[in-house]
Amino acid sequence: MNQAYQPLRLHVPEPSGRPGCKTDFSYLRLTDAGTVRKPPIDVEPSDTADLASGLIRVLDDQGNALGPWAEGVPVEVLRKGMRAMLKTRIFDNRMVIFQRQKKMSFYVQSLGEEAIGTAQIQALKAEDMCFPTYRQQSILIARDVSLVDMICQLLSNEHDPLKGRQLPTMYSVRDAGFFSISGNLGTQYVQAVGWGMASAIKGDTNIASAWIGDGATASSDFYNALTFAHVYRAPVILNVVNNQWAISTFQAIAGGEATTFAGRGVGCGIASLRVDGNDFVAVYAASAWAAERARRNLGPTLIEWVTYRAGPHSTSDDPSKYRPADDWSHFPLGDPIARLKQHLIKIGHWSEEEHSAVSAELEAEVIAAQKQAEQYGTLAGGQIPSAATIFEDVYKEMPEHLKRQRQELGI
Ligand SMILES: Cc1ncc(C[n+]2csc(CCOP(=O)(O)OP(=O)(O)O)c2C)c(N)n1
Ligand SMILES: [Mg+2]
């Protein structure tokens, strides 16, 4: 009887490109700009299945804004977003060089993903709370957080607001609605849902925004968060940044093959969208839709942002070892900055001259912040927070035994 069957075997997904072999991006299953419907905000989660498998896009290849998601996006939001995206890219560029100069130990850039944080933050209120990963520095930059403070955190120097206790890029800026980044991937998803539930329990009107990468959706925390968000209709936006890679692991290994990450949300009873993450206008429109749902007590929305991690995972990674070195230039959703620039010029609210002038102004701003931060110490210079600070911030009042220990150490 057993002879009727072939031996069992497992399927191991493979990326459709490798070094020296051009990626076949047809697996992305794209839809044309303007073709996906925009439902009312009180849509039933089960009625979003088509939105979780399609792809919401507004900007076409010529820079036109098309379809129902294009309506009502203020030009001021686009112009602010353009500046914030440019500033993020310039900041990232300079910090990578800083790390190469051995002035800091580690850096994570967000090249190619700048639209997602910069657009979503403009759809939120200042009192809302984001629970980001290490690749959402664009949120801090769009909220005009001090670049000097950010760089001091990266340098773990005497002015590091986190006193050298966190890995560089693991920012924490409560006043900017930016929760402490957790190095344990996935945990921030549960925390975000809990924060949103607490906001509802207190009767506030503030909502939470949770962030996770494609790879980290494979963690059990992701599903725990979805269950709580669904059951209690927590006021939260559940962002999944699908940048196709988790270090050297292709997104299919986390479960993206022949399905979508947005589809997980529908299966859990959560309204879900799959959106072109390199289309600033679409990101803003989808974020505003989800924020409005949360604020009107209609529950959570999961949004999968389709984008591409254009740079290495971190300064410790060399992607040319596992994917074609020029992969990003073939990615069908392009570069978010170039696409918004094309659109803004087309509608007469940006120009090549303004682009150059703003870029130069922002470059000068980043350089000035870098010079100032460097004065407080770099990895090479050895100015680090005093060891005495390890006794601080644990208890409101320092207990006697800690005071004694500090005295014994003479610090
Ligand atoms: C719980 C946990 N497992 C593993 C790691 C190691 N790790 C750090 S980043 C990373 C890849 C994450 O990829 P993804 O979620 O797609 O985010 P991306 O880096 O693409 O933004 C891994 C596995 C970790 N930090 N935490
Ligand atoms: Mg990823």
XYZ file of C-alpha atoms and ligand atoms in Angstrom:
438
model
C 0.000 0.000 0.000
C 2.799 2.441 0.953
C 4.388 1.808 -2.422
C 1.656 3.904 -4.063
C 3.177 7.071 -2.566
C 6.362 8.928 -3.346
C 8.526 9.688 -0.265
C 7.404 12.860 1.478
C 9.518 15.962 0.968
C 9.482 19.570 2.146
C 9.332 22.683 0.018
C 12.063 25.234 0.612
C 11.289 28.581 -1.100
C 14.072 30.103 -3.185
C 14.470 33.733 -4.269
C 13.902 34.361 -7.968
C 17.315 36.038 -8.330
C 20.833 35.350 -7.110
C 24.217 37.076 -7.613
C 24.847 37.069 -11.356
C 21.242 36.047 -12.123
C 18.702 38.848 -12.596
C 15.665 38.731 -10.266
C 12.299 37.851 -11.783
C 10.006 40.295 -9.961
C 6.792 38.875 -11.457
C 6.172 37.241 -8.064
C 5.106 40.699 -6.784
C 1.832 40.531 -8.726
C 1.435 44.260 -9.360
C -1.742 46.125 -10.269
C -1.953 49.384 -12.229
C -2.156 52.743 -10.448
C -5.699 53.889 -9.678
C -7.383 50.525 -10.231
C -7.983 49.337 -6.650
C -11.193 50.503 -4.953
C -11.369 52.592 -1.772
C -14.053 51.216 0.560
C -15.888 53.191 3.261
C -13.989 53.230 6.565
C -16.604 51.035 8.250
C -15.976 48.191 5.785
C -16.246 44.673 7.217
C -12.787 43.130 7.607
C -13.894 40.090 5.602
C -14.741 42.452 2.715
C -11.109 43.558 2.392
C -9.779 40.268 0.978
C -9.367 41.783 -2.512
C -7.512 44.791 -1.032
C -5.127 42.469 0.787
C -4.216 40.555 -2.363
C -4.174 43.462 -4.851
C -1.870 46.471 -4.635
C -3.077 49.997 -3.916
C -1.138 52.441 -6.089
C -1.798 56.103 -6.887
C 1.212 57.301 -8.895
C 1.688 55.879 -12.367
C 4.996 55.741 -14.241
C 4.438 59.242 -15.672
C 3.849 60.832 -12.258
C 0.058 61.175 -12.537
C -2.028 60.593 -9.389
C -4.908 58.271 -10.296
C -7.972 56.688 -8.711
C -9.969 57.017 -5.510
C -6.978 56.920 -3.152
C -5.569 60.074 -4.823
C -8.384 62.304 -3.618
C -7.972 64.809 -0.786
C -4.200 64.536 -0.261
C -2.997 68.095 0.516
C -0.045 69.426 -1.502
C 1.536 70.639 1.753
C 1.730 67.029 2.966
C 3.523 66.063 -0.245
C 6.010 68.927 -0.018
C 6.751 68.231 3.646
C 7.147 64.556 2.800
C 9.590 65.375 0.018
C 11.808 67.326 2.409
C 11.630 64.624 5.091
C 12.487 61.870 2.588
C 15.442 63.854 1.252
C 16.658 64.613 4.768
C 16.404 60.950 5.757
C 18.408 59.849 2.736
C 21.102 62.472 3.302
C 21.256 61.571 7.001
C 21.604 57.865 6.195
C 24.341 58.525 3.631
C 26.412 60.539 6.047
C 25.933 58.118 8.936
C 27.125 55.193 6.798
C 30.294 57.182 6.030
C 30.659 57.996 9.735
C 30.550 54.305 10.549
C 33.110 53.544 7.847
C 35.369 56.141 9.490
C 35.107 54.009 12.668
C 33.446 56.847 14.572
C 30.439 54.677 15.418
C 30.081 50.940 15.719
C 26.991 50.175 13.668
C 24.346 51.748 11.460
C 21.109 50.706 9.749
C 20.037 52.713 6.712
C 16.527 52.921 5.266
C 17.446 53.533 1.608
C 14.421 52.980 -0.633
C 11.893 52.856 2.231
C 11.758 56.555 3.109
C 8.165 57.135 1.959
C 6.567 54.828 4.491
C 7.481 56.529 7.780
C 7.448 60.086 6.412
C 3.941 59.698 4.953
C 2.366 57.781 7.792
C 3.553 60.169 10.479
C 1.730 62.990 8.724
C -1.510 61.018 8.965
C -1.102 60.724 12.759
C -1.556 63.194 15.631
C 1.373 64.300 17.794
C -0.124 62.371 20.755
C -0.321 59.036 18.894
C 2.453 56.525 19.639
C 4.620 54.681 17.107
C 6.317 51.395 17.991
C 8.948 51.319 15.246
C 11.759 49.004 14.233
C 15.362 50.090 13.626
C 14.523 51.112 10.031
C 12.016 53.917 10.743
C 14.359 56.837 11.381
C 12.268 58.693 8.789
C 9.573 59.065 11.469
C 11.953 60.957 13.783
C 13.234 63.073 10.916
C 9.724 63.911 9.691
C 8.850 64.917 13.268
C 11.849 67.281 13.287
C 13.589 65.570 16.198
C 17.022 67.096 16.938
C 19.597 65.589 14.585
C 22.277 66.283 17.199
C 20.425 64.103 19.719
C 20.006 61.361 17.141
C 23.696 61.407 16.224
C 24.760 61.458 19.897
C 22.676 58.284 20.364
C 24.468 56.734 17.388
C 27.829 57.696 18.828
C 26.945 56.563 22.397
C 28.767 59.681 23.561
C 28.481 61.961 26.589
C 25.317 63.586 25.227
C 23.621 60.348 24.196
C 20.061 60.767 25.564
C 20.072 56.993 26.249
C 23.459 57.112 28.040
C 25.070 54.439 25.890
C 22.636 51.738 26.972
C 21.169 50.963 23.565
C 22.724 49.753 20.335
C 23.166 52.634 17.853
C 19.880 53.261 15.909
C 17.736 51.956 18.791
C 16.301 55.403 19.507
C 13.699 56.271 22.137
C 11.971 59.658 21.885
C 8.792 59.667 23.918
C 7.926 63.313 23.212
C 7.988 62.609 19.476
C 5.620 59.644 19.888
C 8.483 57.238 19.202
C 8.538 54.308 21.630
C 11.908 52.740 22.599
C 13.016 50.392 19.847
C 13.291 46.790 20.887
C 16.119 44.676 19.475
C 13.976 41.595 20.065
C 12.000 41.669 16.862
C 8.249 41.324 17.149
C 7.905 42.526 20.721
C 6.994 46.051 19.601
C 3.889 44.669 17.870
C 2.455 43.315 21.115
C 3.434 46.494 22.941
C 1.683 48.659 20.347
C -1.567 46.726 20.610
C -1.352 46.888 24.419
C -0.737 50.652 24.264
C -3.729 51.099 21.955
C -5.902 49.023 24.284
C -4.743 51.106 27.256
C -5.638 54.267 25.367
C -9.176 52.917 24.879
C -9.452 51.750 28.492
C -8.483 55.271 29.635
C -11.020 56.803 27.260
C -8.340 58.738 25.305
C -8.496 59.472 21.575
C -4.873 58.537 20.811
C -4.032 55.580 18.596
C -0.963 53.360 18.181
C 1.076 52.519 15.105
C 2.882 49.155 15.159
C 5.827 48.324 12.892
C 7.329 45.011 11.848
C 9.393 43.685 8.924
C 8.454 40.808 6.603
C 10.963 38.512 8.306
C 9.765 39.228 11.830
C 6.151 38.368 10.933
C 7.330 34.778 11.349
C 7.582 35.390 15.108
C 4.776 34.259 17.384
C 4.502 37.797 18.829
C 3.082 38.899 15.480
C 0.134 36.503 15.782
C -0.441 37.257 19.463
C -0.691 40.918 18.574
C -3.160 40.237 15.729
C -5.377 38.158 18.019
C -5.599 40.850 20.705
C -6.041 43.614 18.126
C -8.912 41.708 16.499
C -10.663 40.531 19.659
C -10.742 43.954 21.357
C -10.826 46.040 18.149
C -7.756 47.880 19.393
C -7.138 51.350 17.894
C -3.930 50.475 16.085
C -2.376 50.532 12.617
C -0.483 47.278 12.077
C 2.289 48.077 9.568
C 4.190 45.260 7.860
C 7.142 46.596 5.877
C 7.745 43.959 3.225
C 11.119 45.038 1.840
C 11.651 41.553 0.350
C 14.569 40.661 2.631
C 15.324 39.750 6.252
C 19.106 40.117 6.271
C 20.033 37.423 3.667
C 16.704 35.588 3.878
C 14.160 36.135 1.117
C 10.615 37.126 2.174
C 9.218 33.783 0.967
C 10.982 32.076 3.877
C 8.822 34.143 6.248
C 5.723 32.956 4.375
C 5.241 35.446 1.532
C 5.305 32.932 -1.313
C 2.067 32.738 -3.383
C 0.230 34.719 -0.705
C 0.552 38.157 0.911
C 1.362 39.338 4.411
C -1.783 41.488 4.268
C -3.761 38.268 3.789
C -2.813 37.232 7.333
C -4.782 40.191 8.656
C -7.983 39.200 6.815
C -7.618 35.651 8.146
C -7.492 37.090 11.670
C -10.613 39.241 11.156
C -8.687 42.480 10.611
C -9.325 44.916 7.742
C -6.204 44.718 5.579
C -4.592 46.557 2.693
C -1.588 45.818 0.476
C -0.047 49.081 -0.671
C 2.808 50.290 -2.894
C 5.225 51.472 -0.194
C 7.286 53.485 -2.666
C 4.297 55.614 -3.640
C 4.198 58.472 -1.125
C 0.642 59.504 -2.063
C -0.686 55.951 -1.630
C 1.120 55.568 1.705
C -0.404 58.770 3.046
C -3.928 57.948 1.786
C -3.893 54.398 3.183
C -2.443 55.566 6.521
C -5.065 58.320 6.852
C -7.820 55.772 6.092
C -6.493 53.355 8.723
C -5.989 56.131 11.315
C -9.554 57.316 10.828
C -10.882 53.776 11.308
C -8.918 53.410 14.542
C -9.994 56.807 15.855
C -13.650 56.114 15.115
C -13.553 52.866 17.106
C -13.812 50.743 13.978
C -10.789 48.707 14.992
C -7.333 47.845 13.686
C -6.078 47.890 10.101
C -3.156 45.823 8.868
C -1.196 47.373 6.002
C 1.487 45.524 4.069
C 3.835 48.029 2.435
C 5.527 46.549 -0.616
C 8.980 48.072 -0.909
C 12.602 47.084 -1.367
C 15.537 47.209 1.052
C 17.861 48.952 -1.382
C 20.937 48.935 0.851
C 22.610 46.311 3.008
C 20.719 45.053 6.077
C 23.184 47.006 8.221
C 26.798 48.122 8.048
C 27.699 44.511 8.975
C 26.140 43.050 5.816
C 27.192 42.586 2.171
C 24.074 41.852 0.059
C 26.058 41.200 -3.136
C 26.777 37.783 -1.588
C 23.142 36.706 -1.824
C 21.320 38.852 -4.424
C 22.204 40.668 -7.654
C 24.236 43.766 -6.779
C 22.059 45.978 -9.016
C 18.738 44.479 -7.898
C 17.164 47.754 -6.724
C 17.570 49.375 -10.144
C 15.273 46.642 -11.540
C 12.684 46.757 -8.736
C 9.399 47.612 -10.499
C 8.167 50.057 -7.821
C 11.195 52.311 -8.257
C 12.584 54.970 -5.937
C 10.061 56.795 -3.682
C 11.937 60.111 -3.878
C 12.187 60.087 -7.674
C 8.496 59.177 -7.973
C 7.200 61.928 -5.679
C 9.559 64.427 -7.304
C 8.167 63.556 -10.744
C 4.596 63.981 -9.467
C 5.219 67.269 -7.659
C 6.958 68.755 -10.701
C 4.071 67.589 -12.878
C 1.496 69.388 -10.711
C 3.675 72.512 -10.541
C 4.650 72.361 -6.855
C 8.344 71.433 -7.156
C 11.162 72.024 -9.623
C 14.681 70.787 -10.370
C 16.026 74.077 -8.947
C 14.072 73.689 -5.709
C 15.176 70.054 -5.470
C 18.858 71.041 -5.694
C 18.459 73.974 -3.311
C 16.580 71.930 -0.674
C 19.080 69.064 -0.975
C 22.002 71.461 -0.434
C 20.267 73.117 2.523
C 19.521 69.757 4.183
C 23.032 68.459 3.549
C 24.416 71.542 5.321
C 21.997 71.010 8.220
C 23.079 67.377 8.649
C 26.794 68.289 8.438
C 26.366 71.000 11.080
C 24.579 68.561 13.418
C 27.286 65.975 12.806
C 30.049 68.433 13.706
C 28.267 69.466 16.881
C 27.559 65.880 17.974
C 31.155 64.862 17.294
C 32.360 67.399 19.860
C 30.656 65.319 22.564
C 32.658 62.252 21.588
C 32.858 59.445 19.059
C 33.762 55.773 19.279
C 37.279 56.692 18.118
C 37.639 59.467 20.717
C 36.462 57.426 23.696
C 34.226 60.079 25.351
C 31.463 57.899 26.747
C 28.850 58.402 29.483
C 30.228 58.036 33.014
C 30.049 54.508 34.482
C 28.133 56.073 37.408
C 25.083 56.289 35.131
C 24.569 52.504 35.338
C 23.049 53.124 38.779
C 20.576 55.671 37.495
C 17.067 55.343 36.042
C 16.301 51.962 37.583
C 14.562 53.127 40.771
C 12.769 56.430 41.281
C 14.702 56.818 44.570
C 18.070 55.052 44.577
C 17.997 52.378 47.328
C 20.706 52.304 50.022
C 22.411 49.160 48.706
C 22.938 50.759 45.279
C 24.272 53.943 46.859
C 26.756 51.796 48.812
C 27.802 49.890 45.700
C 28.386 53.122 43.840
C 30.521 54.453 46.727
C 32.538 51.218 46.791
C 33.300 51.686 43.109
C 34.296 55.289 43.784
C 32.276 56.695 40.869
C 13.561 37.768 18.055
C 14.723 38.067 17.147
N 15.157 37.122 16.284
C 16.209 37.374 15.455
C 16.843 38.581 15.496
C 18.034 38.848 14.572
N 17.657 39.739 13.473
C 17.911 41.059 13.523
S 17.338 41.867 12.178
C 16.749 40.443 11.482
C 16.038 40.462 10.146
C 14.687 41.111 10.222
O 14.133 41.233 8.943
P 12.770 41.970 8.709
O 11.820 41.670 9.821
O 12.334 41.670 7.339
O 13.154 43.537 8.849
P 14.157 44.388 7.941
O 15.537 44.222 8.500
O 14.048 43.905 6.545
O 13.713 45.817 8.071
C 17.013 39.351 12.320
C 16.652 37.954 12.004
C 16.367 39.548 16.428
N 16.916 40.759 16.532
N 15.305 39.277 17.231
Mg 12.555 42.792 5.623
